[in-house]
XYZ file of C-alpha atoms in Angstrom:
585
model
C 0.000 0.000 0.000
C 2.859 2.373 0.843
C 4.585 1.644 -2.484
C 1.365 2.288 -4.427
C 0.770 5.570 -2.631
C 4.381 6.628 -3.258
C 3.980 5.756 -6.945
C 0.904 7.995 -7.300
C 2.575 10.879 -5.455
C 5.570 10.533 -7.789
C 3.298 10.714 -10.845
C 1.585 13.825 -9.480
C 4.938 15.555 -8.740
C 6.092 14.859 -12.322
C 2.838 16.163 -13.807
C 2.930 19.346 -11.716
C 6.610 19.892 -12.591
C 5.725 19.694 -16.266
C 2.894 22.179 -15.738
C 5.258 24.621 -13.988
C 7.848 24.085 -16.733
C 5.284 24.907 -19.417
C 4.198 28.056 -17.543
C 7.786 29.306 -17.116
C 8.691 28.352 -20.722
C 5.832 30.472 -22.084
C 6.985 33.441 -20.017
C 10.627 32.907 -21.042
C 9.655 32.659 -24.716
C 7.690 35.921 -24.514
C 10.560 37.677 -22.676
C 13.052 36.397 -25.257
C 10.946 37.651 -28.189
C 10.487 41.018 -26.473
C 14.253 41.284 -25.898
C 14.973 40.490 -29.541
C 12.665 43.265 -30.773
C 13.806 45.682 -28.021
C 17.425 45.343 -29.165
C 16.414 46.525 -32.667
C 13.637 49.027 -31.924
C 13.188 49.938 -28.216
C 10.332 52.392 -28.841
C 8.272 49.877 -30.806
C 8.978 47.111 -28.271
C 7.897 49.276 -25.308
C 4.731 50.430 -27.069
C 3.714 46.829 -27.752
C 5.164 45.249 -24.595
C 1.815 43.947 -23.210
C 1.078 42.133 -26.478
C 4.214 39.982 -26.132
C 2.796 38.396 -22.978
C -0.936 38.626 -23.797
C -0.641 35.819 -26.364
C 0.881 33.311 -23.918
C -1.136 30.790 -21.889
C 0.656 32.263 -18.855
C -1.118 35.615 -19.274
C -3.588 34.985 -16.435
C -0.725 34.134 -14.056
C 1.133 37.433 -14.590
C 0.484 40.256 -12.121
C 3.043 42.730 -13.504
C 5.596 43.209 -16.280
C 8.324 45.760 -15.615
C 11.438 47.089 -17.343
C 14.564 48.370 -15.593
C 17.431 50.291 -17.228
C 21.130 49.347 -16.772
C 21.225 51.320 -13.509
C 18.285 49.360 -12.079
C 15.737 52.195 -12.357
C 12.253 50.958 -13.324
C 11.329 52.740 -16.565
C 8.143 50.792 -17.338
C 5.509 49.031 -15.246
C 2.283 47.495 -16.514
C 0.644 48.619 -13.238
C 1.468 52.301 -13.770
C -0.699 54.706 -15.831
C 0.492 54.479 -19.455
C 3.314 52.271 -18.176
C 5.221 55.222 -16.641
C 5.989 54.942 -12.869
C 5.061 58.141 -11.019
C 7.994 57.843 -8.596
C 11.598 56.707 -9.042
C 11.847 53.025 -8.169
C 15.171 51.186 -8.059
C 15.663 47.421 -8.102
C 19.452 47.655 -8.336
C 19.799 45.868 -4.984
C 17.385 43.055 -5.859
C 18.790 39.612 -6.611
C 16.856 39.217 -9.875
C 18.527 42.393 -11.234
C 22.038 41.905 -9.833
C 22.595 38.466 -11.383
C 22.022 39.939 -14.858
C 23.890 43.202 -14.287
C 26.925 41.215 -13.086
C 26.665 38.724 -15.968
C 26.119 35.731 -13.669
C 23.098 34.323 -15.528
C 22.451 33.694 -19.212
C 18.710 33.166 -19.629
C 15.628 33.354 -17.420
C 16.317 33.750 -13.697
C 13.861 32.733 -10.978
C 14.279 35.175 -8.091
C 13.328 34.735 -4.442
C 9.758 35.759 -3.535
C 9.251 39.445 -2.719
C 6.490 40.670 -0.383
C 4.685 43.837 -1.507
C 4.988 46.671 0.991
C 1.416 47.828 0.367
C -0.427 44.752 -0.935
C 1.271 42.277 1.412
C 1.251 39.827 -1.503
C 4.181 37.509 -2.187
C 5.312 37.460 -5.831
C 7.999 35.512 -7.693
C 10.222 37.567 -9.983
C 11.178 35.997 -13.344
C 13.799 38.129 -15.065
C 15.786 38.116 -18.312
C 18.588 40.465 -19.389
C 18.143 42.796 -22.365
C 21.203 43.055 -24.592
C 22.354 44.518 -27.882
C 25.594 43.197 -29.390
C 26.724 42.001 -25.963
C 25.962 45.308 -24.208
C 23.669 45.198 -21.144
C 20.525 47.309 -21.733
C 18.598 46.419 -18.588
C 16.199 43.723 -17.391
C 12.602 42.733 -18.135
C 10.868 41.393 -15.012
C 7.661 39.324 -14.923
C 5.916 38.923 -11.542
C 3.763 35.898 -10.648
C 1.849 35.759 -7.327
C 2.926 32.814 -5.181
C -0.758 32.381 -4.324
C -1.521 31.706 -7.998
C 0.839 28.724 -8.042
C -0.353 27.528 -4.636
C -3.948 27.686 -5.888
C -2.991 25.711 -8.982
C -1.487 23.023 -6.728
C -4.418 23.172 -4.283
C -6.809 22.181 -7.071
C -5.014 18.833 -7.194
C -3.883 18.247 -3.566
C -6.747 19.467 -1.417
C -6.727 17.130 1.589
C -6.142 18.838 4.990
C -2.529 17.734 5.532
C -1.380 16.997 1.961
C 1.053 19.610 0.632
C 2.684 20.757 -2.610
C 5.765 22.984 -2.622
C 7.630 24.791 -5.394
C 11.257 25.494 -4.593
C 14.420 26.572 -6.297
C 17.078 23.856 -6.398
C 18.923 25.737 -3.632
C 15.936 24.991 -1.377
C 14.300 28.448 -1.276
C 10.506 28.320 -1.218
C 8.634 29.893 -4.148
C 5.139 28.631 -3.264
C 3.509 26.255 -0.741
C -0.091 25.174 -0.278
C 0.202 25.121 3.551
C 1.890 27.549 5.993
C 2.652 29.877 3.078
C 3.731 32.919 5.112
C 6.107 30.900 7.290
C 7.631 29.094 4.286
C 8.178 32.152 2.073
C 9.598 34.186 4.984
C 12.468 31.700 5.460
C 15.859 32.938 4.359
C 17.506 29.578 5.166
C 16.149 26.730 3.008
C 14.561 23.724 4.657
C 15.815 20.438 3.163
C 12.627 18.428 2.543
C 13.212 15.662 0.014
C 16.811 14.851 1.021
C 17.375 11.206 1.820
C 19.830 11.907 4.668
C 17.226 13.589 6.852
C 16.389 17.087 8.100
C 19.610 17.537 10.070
C 21.756 17.565 6.918
C 23.434 20.754 5.707
C 23.709 19.480 2.111
C 20.785 20.910 0.172
C 21.608 19.097 -3.084
C 19.376 16.292 -4.318
C 18.825 14.264 -7.494
C 16.466 15.520 -10.199
C 13.715 13.144 -9.073
C 13.179 11.091 -5.951
C 11.001 10.089 -3.050
C 11.326 9.705 0.711
C 9.423 9.680 3.975
C 10.190 12.815 5.976
C 8.873 14.978 8.778
C 8.377 18.604 7.724
C 10.238 21.135 9.920
C 7.399 23.597 9.246
C 4.377 21.658 10.546
C 6.065 18.488 11.963
C 3.847 16.194 9.881
C 5.377 13.018 8.497
C 4.568 12.528 4.822
C 5.310 10.439 1.768
C 7.254 12.958 -0.377
C 8.139 12.827 -4.068
C 9.858 15.536 -6.062
C 10.554 16.295 -9.715
C 12.881 18.931 -11.156
C 12.263 21.414 -13.969
C 15.929 21.377 -15.046
C 15.940 24.311 -17.472
C 14.719 26.638 -14.687
C 16.370 24.980 -11.652
C 13.143 24.609 -9.676
C 11.541 21.543 -8.086
C 7.964 20.540 -7.339
C 7.621 18.526 -4.120
C 4.345 16.703 -3.350
C 3.650 15.209 0.059
C 0.813 12.954 1.277
C 0.088 12.668 5.005
C 1.555 9.292 6.013
C -0.663 9.045 9.045
C -3.813 9.373 6.962
C -2.620 6.513 4.756
C -1.266 4.098 7.388
C -3.237 4.964 10.537
C -6.172 2.627 9.798
C -3.845 -0.312 9.053
C -1.629 0.318 12.097
C -4.635 0.577 14.398
C -6.064 -2.659 13.021
C -2.778 -4.529 13.456
C -2.407 -3.355 17.051
C -5.908 -4.489 17.906
C -5.323 -7.896 16.320
C -2.116 -8.408 18.349
C -3.875 -7.672 21.637
C -6.936 -9.746 20.916
C -4.967 -12.726 19.586
C -3.530 -13.113 23.120
C -7.006 -13.944 24.427
C -6.911 -17.254 22.562
C -8.440 -18.828 19.561
C -11.605 -19.632 21.516
C -12.931 -16.136 20.840
C -13.875 -17.090 17.316
C -16.840 -14.801 17.057
C -14.793 -11.856 18.240
C -12.046 -12.806 15.805
C -14.571 -12.803 12.979
C -15.705 -9.331 13.991
C -12.085 -8.142 14.031
C -11.532 -9.535 10.575
C -14.531 -7.577 9.411
C -13.095 -4.490 11.081
C -9.728 -5.132 9.397
C -11.493 -5.379 6.045
C -13.187 -2.046 6.686
C -9.859 -0.399 7.521
C -8.270 -1.925 4.422
C -11.156 -0.498 2.415
C -10.350 2.959 3.800
C -6.725 2.624 2.678
C -7.832 1.746 -0.820
C -10.141 4.757 -0.742
C -7.153 6.983 0.040
C -5.210 5.422 -2.814
C -8.155 6.047 -5.115
C -8.228 9.644 -3.863
C -4.633 10.153 -5.006
C -5.582 8.593 -8.341
C -8.557 10.953 -8.593
C -6.306 13.917 -7.801
C -4.006 12.916 -10.680
C -6.995 12.637 -13.025
C -8.227 16.057 -11.847
C -4.832 17.562 -12.654
C -4.907 16.050 -16.136
C -8.473 17.238 -16.751
C -7.755 20.812 -15.615
C -4.375 21.183 -17.317
C -4.553 24.292 -19.595
C -3.143 22.435 -22.623
C -3.611 19.021 -24.166
C -2.393 15.979 -22.188
C -1.699 12.379 -23.234
C -0.670 9.958 -20.443
C 0.514 6.497 -21.485
C 0.427 3.936 -18.645
C 2.787 0.922 -19.033
C 0.166 -1.259 -17.298
C -2.522 -0.298 -19.828
C -1.069 -0.956 -23.279
C -4.334 -0.733 -25.183
C -5.621 2.603 -23.856
C -4.285 6.059 -22.965
C -5.550 8.926 -20.835
C -6.357 12.260 -22.498
C -7.980 15.480 -21.255
C -10.766 17.748 -22.595
C -8.405 20.416 -24.035
C -6.710 17.742 -26.187
C -10.092 16.405 -27.304
C -11.124 19.909 -28.345
C -7.764 20.619 -30.014
C -7.785 17.441 -32.141
C -11.575 16.925 -32.460
C -11.571 13.725 -30.366
C -14.361 12.160 -28.275
C -14.901 13.926 -24.945
C -13.579 11.140 -22.726
C -10.644 10.670 -20.353
C -9.845 7.217 -21.748
C -9.413 6.289 -25.415
C -8.072 3.221 -27.177
C -4.469 3.665 -28.319
C -5.199 2.549 -31.894
C -8.321 4.726 -32.038
C -6.322 7.802 -30.987
C -3.600 6.964 -33.508
C -6.138 6.757 -36.349
C -7.943 9.976 -35.385
C -5.015 12.405 -35.043
C -3.346 14.074 -38.097
C -0.659 11.964 -39.766
C 2.002 14.649 -39.308
C 1.407 14.534 -35.525
C 1.174 10.745 -35.162
C 4.853 9.794 -34.922
C 5.622 12.682 -32.582
C 2.740 12.225 -30.136
C 2.643 8.396 -30.142
C 6.195 7.209 -30.898
C 6.814 3.488 -31.250
C 10.031 3.509 -29.201
C 9.151 2.929 -25.505
C 11.890 5.271 -24.280
C 11.181 8.148 -26.692
C 10.752 11.609 -25.186
C 11.053 15.266 -26.268
C 11.851 17.260 -23.083
C 12.785 20.390 -25.077
C 9.621 20.252 -27.189
C 8.989 19.852 -30.922
C 6.744 21.940 -33.144
C 4.487 20.228 -35.684
C 2.871 22.141 -38.567
C -0.571 20.732 -39.436
C -2.133 20.737 -42.882
C -4.902 23.081 -41.669
C -2.348 25.830 -40.923
C -2.115 25.345 -37.171
C 1.187 24.799 -35.359
C 1.241 22.526 -32.300
C 4.064 22.143 -29.794
C 4.593 18.718 -28.183
C 6.662 18.387 -24.992
C 7.187 14.767 -23.925
C 8.643 13.225 -20.754
C 9.243 9.749 -19.402
C 8.048 9.580 -15.782
C 10.721 7.969 -13.594
C 10.932 6.977 -9.917
C 13.767 5.497 -7.816
C 11.247 3.023 -6.351
C 10.647 1.406 -9.752
C 13.079 -1.049 -11.362
C 15.941 0.587 -13.263
C 15.045 1.382 -16.842
C 11.322 0.984 -16.224
C 9.241 4.146 -16.590
C 6.001 4.971 -14.793
C 4.592 6.113 -18.100
C 5.014 8.760 -20.768
C 3.459 12.218 -20.434
C 2.897 14.357 -23.530
C 1.811 18.008 -23.322
C 0.285 19.537 -26.460
C -0.157 23.277 -26.972
C -1.491 25.305 -29.899
C 1.245 27.873 -30.656
C -0.267 29.146 -33.917
C -0.922 32.632 -32.500
C 2.635 32.800 -31.209
C 3.962 31.876 -34.655
C 1.781 34.449 -36.369
C 2.839 37.099 -33.871
C 6.488 36.158 -34.376
C 6.084 36.382 -38.168
C 4.476 39.793 -37.791
C 7.333 40.972 -35.575
C 9.911 39.619 -38.023
C 8.159 41.421 -40.865
C 8.061 44.640 -38.834
C 11.743 44.232 -38.048
C 12.528 44.172 -41.797
C 10.124 46.889 -42.973
C 10.346 50.671 -42.819
C 7.181 51.793 -41.048
C 6.818 55.092 -42.936
C 7.180 53.880 -46.536
C 6.456 50.171 -46.287
C 9.738 49.510 -48.122
C 12.452 47.136 -46.868
C 14.582 48.799 -44.182
C 18.385 48.930 -44.198
C 18.772 45.491 -42.662
C 16.438 43.812 -45.163
C 17.935 45.678 -48.120
C 21.494 44.709 -47.181
C 20.431 41.063 -46.930
C 19.013 41.287 -50.478
C 22.166 43.040 -51.762
C 24.477 40.443 -50.172
C 22.393 37.614 -51.643
C 22.500 39.137 -55.137
C 26.275 39.651 -54.879
C 26.675 35.970 -53.944
C 24.643 34.897 -56.990
C 26.712 37.120 -59.293
C 30.022 35.934 -57.809
C 29.064 32.270 -58.293
C 27.821 33.025 -61.845
C 24.255 32.091 -60.948
C 23.003 35.557 -61.956
C 24.075 38.158 -64.549
C 25.400 41.647 -63.800
C 23.286 44.082 -61.783
C 23.436 47.691 -60.560
C 22.995 49.608 -57.313
C 21.402 53.075 -57.196
C 21.527 55.370 -54.145
C 19.372 58.499 -53.959
C 19.108 61.238 -51.384
C 16.463 64.006 -51.194
C 18.054 67.411 -51.794
C 17.773 70.052 -49.041
C 15.568 67.783 -46.957
C 16.606 69.497 -43.720
C 15.161 72.747 -45.088
C 11.813 70.996 -45.653
C 11.736 69.842 -42.024
C 12.850 73.214 -40.672
C 10.329 75.156 -42.792
C 7.239 72.953 -42.719
C 7.817 70.588 -39.814
C 8.662 66.913 -39.540
C 5.147 65.736 -40.359
C 5.456 67.322 -43.826
C 8.932 65.806 -44.099
C 7.357 62.385 -43.432
C 4.845 63.053 -46.238
C 7.730 63.780 -48.630
C 9.509 60.525 -47.714
C 6.279 58.529 -48.064
C 5.653 60.118 -51.494
C 9.126 59.137 -52.726
C 8.572 55.567 -51.536
C 5.329 55.483 -53.540
C 7.071 56.779 -56.699
C 9.786 54.143 -56.376
C 7.268 51.303 -56.191
C 5.464 52.667 -59.251
C 8.553 53.351 -61.382
C 10.488 50.104 -60.926
C 10.329 46.645 -62.437
C 8.805 43.818 -60.378
C 12.277 42.270 -59.954
C 13.798 45.516 -58.606
C 14.199 45.946 -54.832
C 13.876 49.456 -53.339
C 14.667 50.214 -49.709
C 14.909 53.086 -47.255
C 18.375 52.828 -45.702
C 18.555 56.118 -43.812
C 16.581 59.259 -42.943
C 16.080 60.678 -46.453
C 18.346 58.181 -48.214
C 17.017 55.362 -50.402
C 18.626 52.519 -52.336
C 17.483 50.458 -55.320
C 18.908 47.064 -56.325
C 18.491 46.450 -60.073
C 19.111 42.777 -60.971
C 19.845 41.593 -64.525
C 20.655 45.017 -65.960
C 23.618 46.676 -67.683
C 25.087 50.044 -66.757
C 23.360 52.027 -69.532
C 19.941 50.651 -68.617
C 20.571 51.410 -64.943
C 21.555 55.012 -65.715
C 18.420 55.466 -67.852
C 16.159 54.038 -65.117
C 17.745 56.319 -62.488
C 17.149 59.331 -64.743
C 13.468 58.364 -65.166
C 13.101 58.188 -61.391
C 14.736 61.607 -61.004
C 12.380 63.153 -63.547
C 9.346 61.450 -61.986
C 10.137 63.019 -58.617
C 10.798 66.441 -60.205
C 7.589 66.374 -62.273
C 5.266 65.128 -59.516
C 4.972 67.693 -56.687
C 4.357 66.158 -53.264
C 0.719 66.745 -52.103
C 1.424 67.723 -48.467
C -0.714 69.249 -45.734
C 1.249 72.482 -46.338
C 0.389 72.441 -50.056
C 2.175 70.978 -53.102
C 5.980 70.869 -52.777
C 8.442 70.341 -55.625
C 11.226 68.060 -54.414
C 14.453 66.956 -56.076
C 16.966 64.189 -55.367
C 20.537 63.298 -56.261
C 21.401 59.829 -57.603
C 24.543 57.677 -57.584
C 24.878 54.544 -59.764
C 27.334 51.654 -59.382
C 27.544 48.601 -61.724
C 27.806 45.193 -59.999
C 29.864 42.604 -61.879
C 31.472 39.312 -60.873
C 34.717 41.165 -60.095
C 33.047 43.932 -58.049
C 30.264 41.969 -56.293
C 31.034 42.877 -52.693
C 28.039 44.351 -50.842
C 29.959 46.740 -48.591
C 32.117 47.987 -51.477
C 29.078 48.404 -53.746
C 27.334 50.550 -51.143
C 30.447 52.629 -50.541
C 31.091 53.344 -54.227
C 27.425 54.118 -54.998
C 27.586 56.557 -52.077
C 30.673 58.197 -53.625
C 28.764 58.653 -56.892
C 25.775 60.087 -55.006
C 27.918 62.734 -53.322
C 29.570 63.517 -56.625
C 26.059 64.456 -57.780
C 25.547 66.538 -54.601
C 28.829 68.366 -55.074
C 28.098 69.176 -58.736
C 24.785 70.972 -58.275
C 22.369 68.261 -57.009
C 19.250 67.002 -58.838
C 21.246 64.802 -61.218
C 22.463 61.239 -61.813
C 26.174 60.402 -61.486
C 28.009 57.080 -61.982
C 31.005 55.853 -60.018
C 34.405 55.933 -61.727
C 37.901 55.303 -60.320
C 38.722 58.988 -60.213
C 36.146 59.769 -57.502
C 37.425 60.540 -54.018
C 35.749 59.263 -50.837
C 33.694 61.930 -49.085
């Protein structure tokens, strides 16, 4: 009975660890995507910061998202009006800032719980450094209430003396379903889950395990099992009250020992005791069934799809309602293995139901479905030290629809490569296209091409006279003329303030010069319709031919720029071509 109870507690600790891992992974993924965009365009990233986390399944768990600069000053808080804190707040002395500022951590860091001075609420701080080319830009911090995690655990372990804890691997409490205030207030970790007992000073322990221990917090002896979320260095520890499990059996045994001394002549009384023993044994099985029911409740309430394969039930598997809804399956917790295999999309079949008994995907794998959706499958083998070596307790698969995340990522990638004002490729995107074309020409996979640079003449005077909004209208108008006046194979881009570039594939020098002249005339003959009235605008052009001998992107850009400034220096509003006699500006 003890071994069966320990087995169920182990399964629950593994399932809860996977749930915590999924929650933290979603937050880490959102923080990573925000950091990537912030490094390129801080203003855009800050404006859209809430949207990075709104699309994650962890959104309901987040109480605050904040941003701190390299000095530790909070510059953004989702709790402040318009995101701007009214007072100066510094987190420079907080652990979750210091580890990033000092370069001690590469990735998401799980900080110790912090108690709000006003709210009195304990929150866990998840932080990730913001960097650009190796330079520290600050920290993004996501706060999760400890009570949220405790409530998530309480839904599964809700008996009076059963407990679930979330700790860092150094032993510090992050959440606990019982005695929360006392646990989170501890600065010295308590070593529950260590085989050597509570008097040990070694807080290390294996990634998974089980033991019988007495908690230093409430002095209750429990069956404990723990499972580690290795990528975040946290552990989920589940404990079932040992007394509640064994008390009926121990009481029955004691009574039988006493009464057996009275002799075998008390047959009737012995029969009654046997009946009593049967009743107590029934209670123990009820407790075991309760643990089983708690595991099923966890599976049913898990926010994503779940598939649990039990090695003792080869013909059927356990699934939950979210998976049934995601894959259009029958609304049942049990389904035949072959039936599930036949019902799910073929592209998902080998990933979700692998033939190899030891297959797992702890880091997750994304599967693109034919209907356009993208699913992420994270798969673990459930292990326990109380089961024979090499034998798993089962295989747990977590399925999540990440289509929205993919679409959002694609949108962000597109925004990162597009100039917002003109809709043309920005400098980064244009240089990628230029480098690719140079590679094709160098390897003789494409014929000669040309590069044209153009710069609006006296643009500063437009801004100074009419304002920057009119200047933006001029730039937008030029972008429109470029799209209209080029071939479909040509690639225009805005590479600076009022500076544009055009890549002309499969063209000779004379054709490129003629096309540049047509663009110059188009701009001259089409006044810009601005809010300040029509404005006649001119531009200077520089042309550089790209051949197999000259196909170097950086050199092409430099020499086209020399030709452009030759046009500027010779009266502007004209087209000039690079030649060896030109001097760098």
